[in-house]
Short mmCIF file of C-alpha atoms and ligand atoms in Angstrom, two decimals:
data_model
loop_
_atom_site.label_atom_id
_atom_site.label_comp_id
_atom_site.label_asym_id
_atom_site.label_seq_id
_atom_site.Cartn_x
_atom_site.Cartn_y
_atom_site.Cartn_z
CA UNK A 1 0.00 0.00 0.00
CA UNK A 2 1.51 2.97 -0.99
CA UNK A 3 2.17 6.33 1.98
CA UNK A 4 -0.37 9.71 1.57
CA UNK A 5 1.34 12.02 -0.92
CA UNK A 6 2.07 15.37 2.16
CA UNK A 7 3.67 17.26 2.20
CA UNK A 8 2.73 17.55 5.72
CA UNK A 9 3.56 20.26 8.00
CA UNK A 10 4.54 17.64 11.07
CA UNK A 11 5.31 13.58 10.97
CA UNK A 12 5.11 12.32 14.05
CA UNK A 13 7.01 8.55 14.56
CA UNK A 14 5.09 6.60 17.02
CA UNK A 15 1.66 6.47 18.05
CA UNK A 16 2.12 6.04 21.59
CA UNK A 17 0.73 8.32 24.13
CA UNK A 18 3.82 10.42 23.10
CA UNK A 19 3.07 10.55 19.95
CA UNK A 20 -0.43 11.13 20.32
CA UNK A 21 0.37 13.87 22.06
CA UNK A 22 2.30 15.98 19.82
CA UNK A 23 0.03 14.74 17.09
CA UNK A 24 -2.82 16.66 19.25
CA UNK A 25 -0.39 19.73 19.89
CA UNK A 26 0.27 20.04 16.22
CA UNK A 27 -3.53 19.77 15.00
CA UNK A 28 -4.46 21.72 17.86
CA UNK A 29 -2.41 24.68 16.04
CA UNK A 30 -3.99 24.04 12.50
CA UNK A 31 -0.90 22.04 11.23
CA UNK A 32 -1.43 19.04 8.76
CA UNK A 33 -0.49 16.16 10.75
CA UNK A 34 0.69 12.36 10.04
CA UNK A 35 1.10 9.51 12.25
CA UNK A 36 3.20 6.60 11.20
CA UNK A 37 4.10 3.85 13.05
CA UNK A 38 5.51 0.17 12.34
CA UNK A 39 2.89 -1.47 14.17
CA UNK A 40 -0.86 -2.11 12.54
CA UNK A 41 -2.26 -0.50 16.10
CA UNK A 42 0.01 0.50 19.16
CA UNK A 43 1.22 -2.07 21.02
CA UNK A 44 4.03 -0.63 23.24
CA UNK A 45 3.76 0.77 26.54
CA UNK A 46 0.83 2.83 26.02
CA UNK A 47 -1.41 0.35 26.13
CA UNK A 48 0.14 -1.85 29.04
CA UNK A 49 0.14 0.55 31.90
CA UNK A 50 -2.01 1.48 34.66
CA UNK A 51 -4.13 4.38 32.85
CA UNK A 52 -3.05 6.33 35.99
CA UNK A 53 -2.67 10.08 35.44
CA UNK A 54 -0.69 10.71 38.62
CA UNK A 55 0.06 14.20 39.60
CA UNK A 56 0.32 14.15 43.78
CA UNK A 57 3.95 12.57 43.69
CA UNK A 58 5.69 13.81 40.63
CA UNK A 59 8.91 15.33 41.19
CA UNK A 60 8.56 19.03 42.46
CA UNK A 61 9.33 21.19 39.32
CA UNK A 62 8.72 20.96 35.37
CA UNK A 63 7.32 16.83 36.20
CA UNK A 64 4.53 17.88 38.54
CA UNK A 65 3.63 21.53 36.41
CA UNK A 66 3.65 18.93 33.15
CA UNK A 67 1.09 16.38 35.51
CA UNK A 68 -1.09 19.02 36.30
CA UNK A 69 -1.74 20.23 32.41
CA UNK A 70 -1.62 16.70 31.40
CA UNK A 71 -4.35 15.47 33.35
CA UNK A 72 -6.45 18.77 32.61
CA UNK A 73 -5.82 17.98 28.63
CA UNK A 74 -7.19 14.48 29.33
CA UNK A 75 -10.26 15.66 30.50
CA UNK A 76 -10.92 17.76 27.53
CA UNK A 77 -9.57 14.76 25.54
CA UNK A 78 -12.05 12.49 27.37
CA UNK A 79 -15.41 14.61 26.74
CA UNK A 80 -14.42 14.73 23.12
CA UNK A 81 -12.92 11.45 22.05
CA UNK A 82 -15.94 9.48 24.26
CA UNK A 83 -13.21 8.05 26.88
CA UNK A 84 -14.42 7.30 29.74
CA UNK A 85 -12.50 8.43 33.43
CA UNK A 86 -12.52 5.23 35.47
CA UNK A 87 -11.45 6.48 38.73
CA UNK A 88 -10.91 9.82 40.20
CA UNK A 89 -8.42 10.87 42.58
CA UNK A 90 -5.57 8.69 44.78
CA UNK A 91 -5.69 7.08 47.93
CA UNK A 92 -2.46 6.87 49.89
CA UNK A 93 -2.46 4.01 52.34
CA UNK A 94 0.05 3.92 54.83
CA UNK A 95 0.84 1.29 56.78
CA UNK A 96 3.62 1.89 59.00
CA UNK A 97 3.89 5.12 60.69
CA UNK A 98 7.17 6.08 58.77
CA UNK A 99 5.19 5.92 55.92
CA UNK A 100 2.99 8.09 57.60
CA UNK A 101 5.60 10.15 58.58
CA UNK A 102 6.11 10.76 54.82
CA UNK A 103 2.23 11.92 53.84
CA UNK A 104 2.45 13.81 56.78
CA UNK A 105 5.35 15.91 55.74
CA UNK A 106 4.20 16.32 52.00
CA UNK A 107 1.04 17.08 53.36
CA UNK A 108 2.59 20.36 54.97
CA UNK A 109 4.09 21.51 51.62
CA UNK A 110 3.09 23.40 48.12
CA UNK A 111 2.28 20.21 45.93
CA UNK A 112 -0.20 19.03 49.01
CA UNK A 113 -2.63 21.87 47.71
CA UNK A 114 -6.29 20.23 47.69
CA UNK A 115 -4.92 16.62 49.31
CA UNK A 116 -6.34 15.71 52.23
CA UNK A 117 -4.45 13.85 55.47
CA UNK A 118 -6.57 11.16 57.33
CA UNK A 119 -5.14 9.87 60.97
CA UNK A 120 -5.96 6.21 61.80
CA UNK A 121 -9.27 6.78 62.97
CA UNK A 122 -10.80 8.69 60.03
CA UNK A 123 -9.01 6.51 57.32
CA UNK A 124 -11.12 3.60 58.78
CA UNK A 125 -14.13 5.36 58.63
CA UNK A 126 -13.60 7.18 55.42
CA UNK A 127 -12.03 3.79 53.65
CA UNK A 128 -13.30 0.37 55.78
CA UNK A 129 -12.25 -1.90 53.10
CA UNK A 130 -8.46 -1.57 53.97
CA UNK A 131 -7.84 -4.79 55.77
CA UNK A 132 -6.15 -4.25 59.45
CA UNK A 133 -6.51 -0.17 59.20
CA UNK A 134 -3.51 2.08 58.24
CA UNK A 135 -1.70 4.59 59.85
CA UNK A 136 -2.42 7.40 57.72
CA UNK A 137 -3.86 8.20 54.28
CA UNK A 138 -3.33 11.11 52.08
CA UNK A 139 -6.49 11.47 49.42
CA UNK A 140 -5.72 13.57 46.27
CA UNK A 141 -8.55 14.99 43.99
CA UNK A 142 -6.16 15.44 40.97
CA UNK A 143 -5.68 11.99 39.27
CA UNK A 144 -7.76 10.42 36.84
CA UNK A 145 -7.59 7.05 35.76
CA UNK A 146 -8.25 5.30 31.84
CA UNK A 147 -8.54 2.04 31.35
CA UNK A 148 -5.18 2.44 28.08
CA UNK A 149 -6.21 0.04 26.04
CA UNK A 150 -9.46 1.72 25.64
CA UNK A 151 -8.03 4.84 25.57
CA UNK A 152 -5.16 5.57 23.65
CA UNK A 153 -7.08 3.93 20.32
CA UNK A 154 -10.03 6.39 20.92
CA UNK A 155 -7.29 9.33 20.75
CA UNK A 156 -6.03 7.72 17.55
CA UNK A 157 -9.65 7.73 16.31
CA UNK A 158 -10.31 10.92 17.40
CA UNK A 159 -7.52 12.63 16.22
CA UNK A 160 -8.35 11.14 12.75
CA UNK A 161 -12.04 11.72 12.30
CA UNK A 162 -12.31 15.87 14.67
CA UNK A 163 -8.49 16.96 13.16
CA UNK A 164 -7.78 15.13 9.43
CA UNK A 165 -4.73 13.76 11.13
CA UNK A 166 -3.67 11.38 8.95
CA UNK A 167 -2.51 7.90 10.35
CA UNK A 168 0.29 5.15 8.36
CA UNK A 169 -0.29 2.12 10.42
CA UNK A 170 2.50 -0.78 9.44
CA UNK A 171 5.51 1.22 8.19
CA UNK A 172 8.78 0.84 10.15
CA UNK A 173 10.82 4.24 10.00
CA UNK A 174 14.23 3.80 8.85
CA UNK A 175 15.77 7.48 8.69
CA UNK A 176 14.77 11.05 9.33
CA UNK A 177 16.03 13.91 7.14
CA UNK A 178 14.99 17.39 7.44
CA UNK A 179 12.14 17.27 5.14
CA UNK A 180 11.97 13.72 4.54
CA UNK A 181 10.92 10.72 6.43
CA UNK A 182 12.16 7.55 5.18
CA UNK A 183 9.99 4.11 6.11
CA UNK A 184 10.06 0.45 4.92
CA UNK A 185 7.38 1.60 2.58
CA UNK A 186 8.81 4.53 1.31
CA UNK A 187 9.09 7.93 2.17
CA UNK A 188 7.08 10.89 2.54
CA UNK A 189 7.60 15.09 3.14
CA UNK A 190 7.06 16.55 6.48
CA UNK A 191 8.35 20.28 7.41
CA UNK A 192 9.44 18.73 10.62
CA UNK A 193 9.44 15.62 12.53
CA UNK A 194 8.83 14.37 16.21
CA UNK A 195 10.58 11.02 16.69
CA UNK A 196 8.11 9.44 19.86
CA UNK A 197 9.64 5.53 19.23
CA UNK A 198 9.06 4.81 23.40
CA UNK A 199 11.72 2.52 24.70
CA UNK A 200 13.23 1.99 21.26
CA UNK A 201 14.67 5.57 21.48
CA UNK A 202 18.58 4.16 20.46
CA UNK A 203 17.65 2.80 16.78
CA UNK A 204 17.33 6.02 15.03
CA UNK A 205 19.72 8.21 16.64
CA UNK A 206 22.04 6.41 18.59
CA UNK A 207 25.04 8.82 18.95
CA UNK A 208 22.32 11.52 20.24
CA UNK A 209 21.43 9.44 22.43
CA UNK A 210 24.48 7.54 23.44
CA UNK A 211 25.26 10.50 26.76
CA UNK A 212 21.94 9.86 28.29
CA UNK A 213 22.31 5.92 28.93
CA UNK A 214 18.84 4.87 28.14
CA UNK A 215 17.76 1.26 29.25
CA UNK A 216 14.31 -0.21 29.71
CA UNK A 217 13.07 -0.80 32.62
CA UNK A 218 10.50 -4.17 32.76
CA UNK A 219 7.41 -4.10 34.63
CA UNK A 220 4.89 -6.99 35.92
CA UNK A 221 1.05 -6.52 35.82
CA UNK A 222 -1.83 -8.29 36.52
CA UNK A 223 -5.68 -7.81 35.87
CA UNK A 224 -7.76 -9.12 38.91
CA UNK A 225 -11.70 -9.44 39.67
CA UNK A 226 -11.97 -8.69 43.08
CA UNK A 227 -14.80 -9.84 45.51
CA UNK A 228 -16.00 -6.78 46.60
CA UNK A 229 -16.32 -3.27 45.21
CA UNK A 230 -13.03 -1.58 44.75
CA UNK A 231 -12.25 2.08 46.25
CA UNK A 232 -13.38 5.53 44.62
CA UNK A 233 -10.01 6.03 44.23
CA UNK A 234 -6.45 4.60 42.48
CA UNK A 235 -4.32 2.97 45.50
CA UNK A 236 -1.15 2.64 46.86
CA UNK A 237 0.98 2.29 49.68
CA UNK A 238 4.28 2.36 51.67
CA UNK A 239 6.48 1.25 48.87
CA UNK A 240 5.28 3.75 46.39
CA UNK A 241 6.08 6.48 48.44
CA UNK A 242 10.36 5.71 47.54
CA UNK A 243 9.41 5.12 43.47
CA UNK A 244 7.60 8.99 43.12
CA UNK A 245 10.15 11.61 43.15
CA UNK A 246 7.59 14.23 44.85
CA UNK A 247 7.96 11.74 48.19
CA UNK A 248 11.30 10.18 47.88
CA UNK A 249 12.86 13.41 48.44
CA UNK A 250 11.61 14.51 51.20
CA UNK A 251 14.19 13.69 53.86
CA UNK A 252 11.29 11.74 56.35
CA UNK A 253 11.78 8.94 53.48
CA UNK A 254 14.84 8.13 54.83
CA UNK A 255 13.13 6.40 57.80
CA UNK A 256 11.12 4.55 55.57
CA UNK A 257 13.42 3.44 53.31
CA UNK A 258 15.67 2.20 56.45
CA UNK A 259 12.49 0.12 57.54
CA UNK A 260 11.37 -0.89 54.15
CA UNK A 261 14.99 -2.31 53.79
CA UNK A 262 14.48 -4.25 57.02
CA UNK A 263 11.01 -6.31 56.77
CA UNK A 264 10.36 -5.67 52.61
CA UNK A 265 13.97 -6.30 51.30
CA UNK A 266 12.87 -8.97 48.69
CA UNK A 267 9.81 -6.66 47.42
CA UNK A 268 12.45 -3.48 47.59
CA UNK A 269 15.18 -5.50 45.50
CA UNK A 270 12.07 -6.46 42.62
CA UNK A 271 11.24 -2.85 42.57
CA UNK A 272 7.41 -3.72 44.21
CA UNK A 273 5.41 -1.37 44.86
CA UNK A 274 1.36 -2.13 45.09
CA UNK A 275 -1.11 0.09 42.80
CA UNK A 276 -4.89 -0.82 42.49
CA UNK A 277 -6.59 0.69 39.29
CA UNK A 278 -10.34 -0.22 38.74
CA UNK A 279 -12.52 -0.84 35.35
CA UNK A 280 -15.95 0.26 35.76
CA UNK A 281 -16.68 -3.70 35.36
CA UNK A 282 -15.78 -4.57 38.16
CA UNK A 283 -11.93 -5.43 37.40
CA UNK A 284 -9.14 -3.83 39.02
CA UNK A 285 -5.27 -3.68 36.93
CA UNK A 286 -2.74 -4.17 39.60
CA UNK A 287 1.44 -4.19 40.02
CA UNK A 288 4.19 -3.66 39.34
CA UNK A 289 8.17 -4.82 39.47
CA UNK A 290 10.79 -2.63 38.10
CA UNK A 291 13.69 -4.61 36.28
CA UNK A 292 16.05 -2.79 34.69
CA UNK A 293 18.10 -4.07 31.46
CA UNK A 294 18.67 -3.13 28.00
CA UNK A 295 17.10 -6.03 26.76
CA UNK A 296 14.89 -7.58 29.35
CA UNK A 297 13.57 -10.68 28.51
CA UNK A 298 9.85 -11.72 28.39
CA UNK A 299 8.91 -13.93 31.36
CA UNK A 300 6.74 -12.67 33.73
CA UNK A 301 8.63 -14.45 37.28
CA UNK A 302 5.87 -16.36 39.38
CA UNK A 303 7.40 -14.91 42.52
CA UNK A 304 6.86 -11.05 41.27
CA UNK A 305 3.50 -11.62 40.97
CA UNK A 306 2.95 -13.67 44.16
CA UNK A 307 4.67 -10.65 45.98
CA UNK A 308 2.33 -8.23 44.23
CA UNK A 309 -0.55 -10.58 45.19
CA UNK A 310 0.57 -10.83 48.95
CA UNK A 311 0.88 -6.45 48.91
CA UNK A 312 -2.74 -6.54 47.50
CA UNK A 313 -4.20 -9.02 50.77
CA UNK A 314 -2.39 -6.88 52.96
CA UNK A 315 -4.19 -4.08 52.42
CA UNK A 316 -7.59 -5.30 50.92
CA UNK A 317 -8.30 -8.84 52.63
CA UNK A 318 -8.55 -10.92 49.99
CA UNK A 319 -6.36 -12.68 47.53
CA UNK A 320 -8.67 -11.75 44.22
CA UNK A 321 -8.72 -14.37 41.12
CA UNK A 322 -5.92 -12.93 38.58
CA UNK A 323 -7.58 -13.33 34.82
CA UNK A 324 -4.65 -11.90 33.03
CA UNK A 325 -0.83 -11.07 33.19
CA UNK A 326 1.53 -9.18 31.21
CA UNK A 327 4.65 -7.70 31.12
CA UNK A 328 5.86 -3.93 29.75
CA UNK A 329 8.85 -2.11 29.41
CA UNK A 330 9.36 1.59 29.23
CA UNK A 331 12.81 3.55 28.63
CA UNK A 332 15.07 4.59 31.72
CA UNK A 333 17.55 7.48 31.91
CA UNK A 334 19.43 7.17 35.32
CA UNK A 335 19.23 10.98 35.75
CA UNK A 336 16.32 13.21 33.79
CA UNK A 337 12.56 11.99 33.28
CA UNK A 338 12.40 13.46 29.69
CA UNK A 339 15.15 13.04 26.95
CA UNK A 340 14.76 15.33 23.87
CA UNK A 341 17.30 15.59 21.61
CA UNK A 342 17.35 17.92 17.95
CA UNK A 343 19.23 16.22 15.55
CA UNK A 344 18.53 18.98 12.82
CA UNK A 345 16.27 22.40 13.92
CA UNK A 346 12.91 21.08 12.63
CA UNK A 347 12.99 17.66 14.34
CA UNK A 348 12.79 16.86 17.80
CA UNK A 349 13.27 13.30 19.62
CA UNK A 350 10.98 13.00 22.40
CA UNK A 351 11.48 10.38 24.86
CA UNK A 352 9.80 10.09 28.50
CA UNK A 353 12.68 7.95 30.67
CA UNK A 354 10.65 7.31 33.52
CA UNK A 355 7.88 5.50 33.88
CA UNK A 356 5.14 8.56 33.95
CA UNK A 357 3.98 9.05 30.32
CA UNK A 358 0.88 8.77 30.84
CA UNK A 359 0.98 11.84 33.49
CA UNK A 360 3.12 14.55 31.76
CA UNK A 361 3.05 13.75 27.63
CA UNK A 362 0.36 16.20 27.21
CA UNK A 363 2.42 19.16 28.42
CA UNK A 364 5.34 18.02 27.32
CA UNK A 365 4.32 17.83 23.77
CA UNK A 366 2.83 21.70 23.78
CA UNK A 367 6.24 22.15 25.25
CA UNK A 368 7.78 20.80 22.43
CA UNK A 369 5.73 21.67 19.52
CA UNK A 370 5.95 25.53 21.14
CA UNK A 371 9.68 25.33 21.14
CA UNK A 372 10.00 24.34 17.70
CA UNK A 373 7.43 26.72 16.38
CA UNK A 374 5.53 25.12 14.52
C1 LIG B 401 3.51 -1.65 32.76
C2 LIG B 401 3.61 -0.16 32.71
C3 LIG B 401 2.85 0.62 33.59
C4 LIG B 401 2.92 2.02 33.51
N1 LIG B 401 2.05 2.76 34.24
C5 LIG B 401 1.97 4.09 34.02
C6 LIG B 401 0.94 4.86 34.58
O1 LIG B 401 0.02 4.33 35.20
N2 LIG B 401 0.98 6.21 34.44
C7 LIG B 401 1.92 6.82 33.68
O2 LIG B 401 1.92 8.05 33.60
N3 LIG B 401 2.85 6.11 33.02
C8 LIG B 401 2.89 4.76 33.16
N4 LIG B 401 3.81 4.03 32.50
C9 LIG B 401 4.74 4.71 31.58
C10 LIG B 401 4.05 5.01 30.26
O3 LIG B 401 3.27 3.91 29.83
C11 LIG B 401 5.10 5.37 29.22
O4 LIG B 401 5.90 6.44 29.71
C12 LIG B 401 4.47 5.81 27.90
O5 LIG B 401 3.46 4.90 27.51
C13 LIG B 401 5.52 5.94 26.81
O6 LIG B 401 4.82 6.29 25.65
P1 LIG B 401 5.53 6.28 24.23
O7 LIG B 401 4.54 6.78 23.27
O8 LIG B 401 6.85 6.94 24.34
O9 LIG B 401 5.88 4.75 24.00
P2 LIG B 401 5.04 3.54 23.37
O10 LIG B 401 3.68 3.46 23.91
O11 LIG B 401 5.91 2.33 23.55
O12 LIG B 401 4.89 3.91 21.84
C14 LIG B 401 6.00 4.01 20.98
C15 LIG B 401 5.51 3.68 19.59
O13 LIG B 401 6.55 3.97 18.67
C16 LIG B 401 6.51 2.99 17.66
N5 LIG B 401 7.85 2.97 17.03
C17 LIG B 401 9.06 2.83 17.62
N6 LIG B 401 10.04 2.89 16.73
C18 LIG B 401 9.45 3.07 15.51
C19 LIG B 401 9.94 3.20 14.18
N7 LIG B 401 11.24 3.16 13.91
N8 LIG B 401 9.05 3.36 13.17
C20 LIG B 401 7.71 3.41 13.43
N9 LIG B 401 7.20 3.27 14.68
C21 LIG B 401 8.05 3.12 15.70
C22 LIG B 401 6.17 1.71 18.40
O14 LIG B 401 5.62 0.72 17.52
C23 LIG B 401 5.16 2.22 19.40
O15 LIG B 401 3.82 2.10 18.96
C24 LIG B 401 3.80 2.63 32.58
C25 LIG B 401 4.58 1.84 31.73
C26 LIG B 401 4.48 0.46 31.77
C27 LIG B 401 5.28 -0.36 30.82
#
């Protein structure tokens, strides 16, 4: 099949969330817009996460400002595109009191605006269904939660059928030249170029790349039907609070990382750390493990997922029937959440090296797409 004829004003590689983004940024500015990417639907990461737009928790700075317009561009996205929010809002659950300690001290600073600290007492009332109480809970209004593999098609479809953006499903890109976008099926004019290729980010521009030392990082998920009806909002608990920058660096997570280390070292060491995400049918998506390797291979480990399983009955009761399991991988800098490299003026490479895309592409992308002027 042969590629549209363009010129376009933007090609945008990749049709992840990423992608999607800038696609939206770009038609949201009047530009001609085309999506190409070497799968026949996307496939990647996109599609295997949590659907958690997470904003209480980013890192303090560009992360959490990029969280905040993300998750209001999702609602707009949402009413349009006919995708529907899930859940509202997190739950914090924390179990011991240095995790408490934690929520406490966030609670007393800027990015705490609109969350809400329980003490033992009211989080029982407030939340019954956490098995064994909790020391202290911090609710925030902000987050929203898709279920992705709904999701991030409806974008496609939306972006198609309200904007003309034009998508080439099925065509691996092979080089980007100012001007020209080269694919497996030929090649086709753009004014400028996005590159959004996910954890893939070393096959087009590896030199670029080279200083950041991207690697993926592997994650563990599960989709369980639980027995009873799940909370109003996302959850997590005591381990999460070291894997979001906006907690881990307040100093009170030292404690908690001390005691973590002493009666979780196993879960630590897999990079556990419990989050509950319901469907409206009655499902909830739960994980993850972080693994982190270049190439990590496939397997899902039995002993991940019984650890996961063992977090969930620790804080909800009941050891719910698991109906499917996958693994994902997204790409890993060791030292900034967001690579972007400019290989020529008019294209960008966009990669997000932590695992939050789902929470800050939407801002990053007007970022971008500002920035290059188009
Ligand atoms: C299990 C899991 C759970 C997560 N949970 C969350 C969460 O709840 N909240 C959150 O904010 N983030 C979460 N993340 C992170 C988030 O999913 C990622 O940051 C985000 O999806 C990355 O989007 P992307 O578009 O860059 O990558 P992808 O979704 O992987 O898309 C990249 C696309 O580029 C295409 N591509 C690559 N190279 C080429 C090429 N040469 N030619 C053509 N096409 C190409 C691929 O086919 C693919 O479709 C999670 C990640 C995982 C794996």
């Amino acid at each position: 099949m042969s590629l549209p004829a363009g010129p376009f004003d933007v090609a945008v590689v990749g049709a992840g969330v990423v992608g999607l983004a800038h696609a939206l940024a770009c038609a949201r500015r009047g530009l001609s817009v085309v999506v190409i990417d070497r799968d026949t639907r996307a496939n990647g990461a996109s599609i295997r996460n949590f659907g958690f737009v997470t904003v209480s928790g980013q890192e303090e700075g560009a992360m959490w400002r990029r969280a905040r317009r993300s998750r209001d561009v999702w609602l707009d996205l949402a009413a349009a595109a006919g995708i529907p929010i899930h859940q509202r809002g997190m739950l914090l659950a924390a179990r011991r009191p240095e995790a408490a300690a934690v929520l406490e001290s966030f609670a007393a600073g800027p990015m705490a605006e609109g969350c809400e600290l329980l003490g033992r007492e009211a989080s029982a009332r407030r939340f019954p269904g956490l098995a064994g109480g909790v020391a202290a809970a911090l609710v925030s209004p902000h987050e929203l939660r898709v279920e992705p593999r709904e999701a991030i098609p409806r974008i496609a479809a939306h972006l198609a059928a309200a904007h003309g953006v034009t998508f080439v499903w099925g065509a691996a890109v092979t080089s980007v030249e100012p001007g020209e976008v080269g694919t497996s099926r030929g090649s086709l004019a753009a004014r400028q170029t996005v590159v959004a290729p996910g954890d893939d980010a070393t096959a087009l521009f590896p030199d670029l790349l080279a200083p950041f030392g991207l690697t993926r990082c592997k994650l563990q998920m599960m989709r369980v039907r639980p027995s009873r009806p799940a909370l109003p909002h996302v959850l997590m608990s005591d381990l999460s609070l070291l894997r979001y920058g906006g907690f881990a660096a307040l100093p009170a997570s030292g404690a908690l990382r001390a005691r973590l280390e002493r009666d979780a070292g196993p879960e630590l060491a897999a990079g556990i750390h419990l989050i509950v995400a319901a469907a409206r049918d009655g499902t909830c998506v739960i994980g993850d493990s972080h693994v982190y390797d270049p190439t990590p291979d496939p397997f899902a480990d039995s002993a991940i997922d019984r650890m996961i399983l063992d977090s969930y009955e620790a804080l909800l009761g009941e050891r719910p029937a698991v109906t499917e399991s996958w693994t994902g991988t997204y790409a890993s800098a060791p030292a900034t959440p967001v690579v972007v490299v400019a290989p020529a003026p008019e294209i960008r490479v966009v990669t997000v090296a932590t695992g939050a895309g789902m929470s800050c592409s939407f801002a990053l992308a007007e970022e971008i797409v500002e920035a290059m002027g188009s």
